[in-house]
Coordinates of N, CA and C in Angstrom, one line a residue:
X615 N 39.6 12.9 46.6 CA 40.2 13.1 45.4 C 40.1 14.6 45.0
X616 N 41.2 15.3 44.7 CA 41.4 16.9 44.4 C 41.9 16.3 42.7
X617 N 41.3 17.9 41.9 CA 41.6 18.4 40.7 C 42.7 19.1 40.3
X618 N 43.6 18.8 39.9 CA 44.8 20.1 39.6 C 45.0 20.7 37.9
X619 N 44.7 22.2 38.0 CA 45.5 22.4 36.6 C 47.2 22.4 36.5
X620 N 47.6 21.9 35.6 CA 49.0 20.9 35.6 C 49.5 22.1 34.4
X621 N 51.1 22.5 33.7 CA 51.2 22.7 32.7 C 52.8 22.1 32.6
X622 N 53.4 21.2 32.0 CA 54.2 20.9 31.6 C 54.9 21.1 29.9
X623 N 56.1 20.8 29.9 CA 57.2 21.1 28.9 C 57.3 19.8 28.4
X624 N 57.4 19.6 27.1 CA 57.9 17.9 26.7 C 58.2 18.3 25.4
X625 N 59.3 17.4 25.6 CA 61.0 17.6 24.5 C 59.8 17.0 22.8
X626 N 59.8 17.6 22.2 CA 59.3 16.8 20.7 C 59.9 16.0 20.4
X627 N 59.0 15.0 20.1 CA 59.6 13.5 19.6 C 59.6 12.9 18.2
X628 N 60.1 12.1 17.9 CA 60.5 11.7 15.9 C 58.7 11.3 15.5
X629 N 58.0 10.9 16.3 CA 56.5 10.5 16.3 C 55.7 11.1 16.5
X630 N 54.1 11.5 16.5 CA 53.3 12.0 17.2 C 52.9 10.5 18.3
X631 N 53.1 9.6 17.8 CA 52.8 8.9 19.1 C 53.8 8.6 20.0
X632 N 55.2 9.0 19.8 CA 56.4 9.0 20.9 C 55.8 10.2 21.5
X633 N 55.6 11.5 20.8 CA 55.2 12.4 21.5 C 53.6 12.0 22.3
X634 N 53.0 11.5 22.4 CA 51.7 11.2 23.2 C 52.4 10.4 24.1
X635 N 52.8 9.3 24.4 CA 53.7 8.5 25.0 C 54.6 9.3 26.4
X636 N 55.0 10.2 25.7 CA 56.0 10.9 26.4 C 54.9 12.2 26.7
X637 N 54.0 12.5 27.0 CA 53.1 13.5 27.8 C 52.2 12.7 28.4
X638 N 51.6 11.1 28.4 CA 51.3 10.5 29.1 C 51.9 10.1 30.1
X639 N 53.4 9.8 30.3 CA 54.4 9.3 31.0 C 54.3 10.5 32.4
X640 N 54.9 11.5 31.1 CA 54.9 13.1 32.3 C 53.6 13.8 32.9
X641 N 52.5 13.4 32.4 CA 51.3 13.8 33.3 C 50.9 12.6 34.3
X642 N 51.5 11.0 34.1 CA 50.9 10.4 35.1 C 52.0 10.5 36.3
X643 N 53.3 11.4 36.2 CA 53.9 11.6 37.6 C 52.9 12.4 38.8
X644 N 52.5 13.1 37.9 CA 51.6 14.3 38.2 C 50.3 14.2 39.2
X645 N 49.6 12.8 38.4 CA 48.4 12.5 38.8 C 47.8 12.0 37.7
X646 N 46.5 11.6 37.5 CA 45.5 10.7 36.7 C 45.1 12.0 35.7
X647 N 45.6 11.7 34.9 CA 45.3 12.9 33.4 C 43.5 12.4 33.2
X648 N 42.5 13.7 33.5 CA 41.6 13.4 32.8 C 40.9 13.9 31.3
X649 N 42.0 15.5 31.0 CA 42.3 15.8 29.7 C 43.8 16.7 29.8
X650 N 43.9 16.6 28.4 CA 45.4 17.5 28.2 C 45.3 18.2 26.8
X651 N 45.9 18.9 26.5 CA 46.0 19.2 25.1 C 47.4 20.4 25.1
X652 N 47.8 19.8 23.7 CA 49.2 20.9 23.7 C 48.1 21.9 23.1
X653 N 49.1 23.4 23.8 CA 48.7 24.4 23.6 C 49.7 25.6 22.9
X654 N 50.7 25.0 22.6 CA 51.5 25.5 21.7 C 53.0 24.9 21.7
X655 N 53.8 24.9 20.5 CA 55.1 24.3 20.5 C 56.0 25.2 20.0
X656 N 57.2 25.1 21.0 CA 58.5 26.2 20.6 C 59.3 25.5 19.2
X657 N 59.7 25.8 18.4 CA 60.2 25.2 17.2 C 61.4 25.2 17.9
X658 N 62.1 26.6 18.2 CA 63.5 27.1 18.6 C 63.9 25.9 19.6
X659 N 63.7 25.8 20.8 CA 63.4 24.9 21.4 C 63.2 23.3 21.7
X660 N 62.7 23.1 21.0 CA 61.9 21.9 20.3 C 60.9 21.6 21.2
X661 N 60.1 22.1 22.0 CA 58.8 21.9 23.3 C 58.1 21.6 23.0
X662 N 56.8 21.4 23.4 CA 55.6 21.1 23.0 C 55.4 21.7 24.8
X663 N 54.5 22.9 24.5 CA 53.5 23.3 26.3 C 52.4 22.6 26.1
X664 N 51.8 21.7 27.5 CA 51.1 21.1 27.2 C 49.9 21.7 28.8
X665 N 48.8 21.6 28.5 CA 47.9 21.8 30.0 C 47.1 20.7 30.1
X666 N 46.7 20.8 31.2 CA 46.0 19.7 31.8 C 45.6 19.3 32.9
X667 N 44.5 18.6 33.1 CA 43.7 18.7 34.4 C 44.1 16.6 35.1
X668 N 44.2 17.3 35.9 CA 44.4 15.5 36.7 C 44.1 15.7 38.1
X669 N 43.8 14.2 38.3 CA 43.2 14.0 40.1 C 44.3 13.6 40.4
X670 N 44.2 13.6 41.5 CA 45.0 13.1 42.6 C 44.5 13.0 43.8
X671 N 44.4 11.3 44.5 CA 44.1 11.0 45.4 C 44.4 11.8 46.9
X672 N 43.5 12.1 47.6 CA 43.5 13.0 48.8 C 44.2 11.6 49.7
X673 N 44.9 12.3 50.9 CA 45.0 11.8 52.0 C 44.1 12.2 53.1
X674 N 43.6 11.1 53.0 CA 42.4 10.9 54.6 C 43.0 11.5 55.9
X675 N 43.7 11.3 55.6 CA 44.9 12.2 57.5 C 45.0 13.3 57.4
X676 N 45.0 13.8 56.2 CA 45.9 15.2 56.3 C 44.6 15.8 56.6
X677 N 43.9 15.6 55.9 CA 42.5 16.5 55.6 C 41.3 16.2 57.1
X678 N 41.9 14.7 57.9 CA 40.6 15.2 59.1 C 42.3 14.3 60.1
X679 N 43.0 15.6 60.5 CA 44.0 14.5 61.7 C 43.5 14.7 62.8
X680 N 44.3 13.5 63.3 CA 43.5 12.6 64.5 C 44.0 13.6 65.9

């Protein structure tokens, strides 16, 4: 299992919990979010930048091939 710092873009939503919803969605493509937090939002735009740390499962092959 590897750690990655992640930063993604997510469109603002009519909710704060559409918006949580929709940065859960887009950090679990990523890997297993173990924290996140927006770190600033474009108004102009409508963004929300968000960072965050997630695992992601290693492959056994890649890392000892046969």
């Amino acid at each position: 299992m590897t750690t990655h710092f992640i930063t993604a873009e997510i469109d603002l939503q009519e909710s704060p919990v559409q918006l949580n919803q929709a940065i859960e969605v887009e950090l679990q493509k990523r890997g297993e979010p173990l924290r996140w937090a927006v770190t600033s939002v474009d108004i102009e735009k409508q963004k929300a930048h968000v960072e965050a740390i997630v695992t992601v499962e290693s492959d056994v092959n890649a890392a000892n091939p046969a």
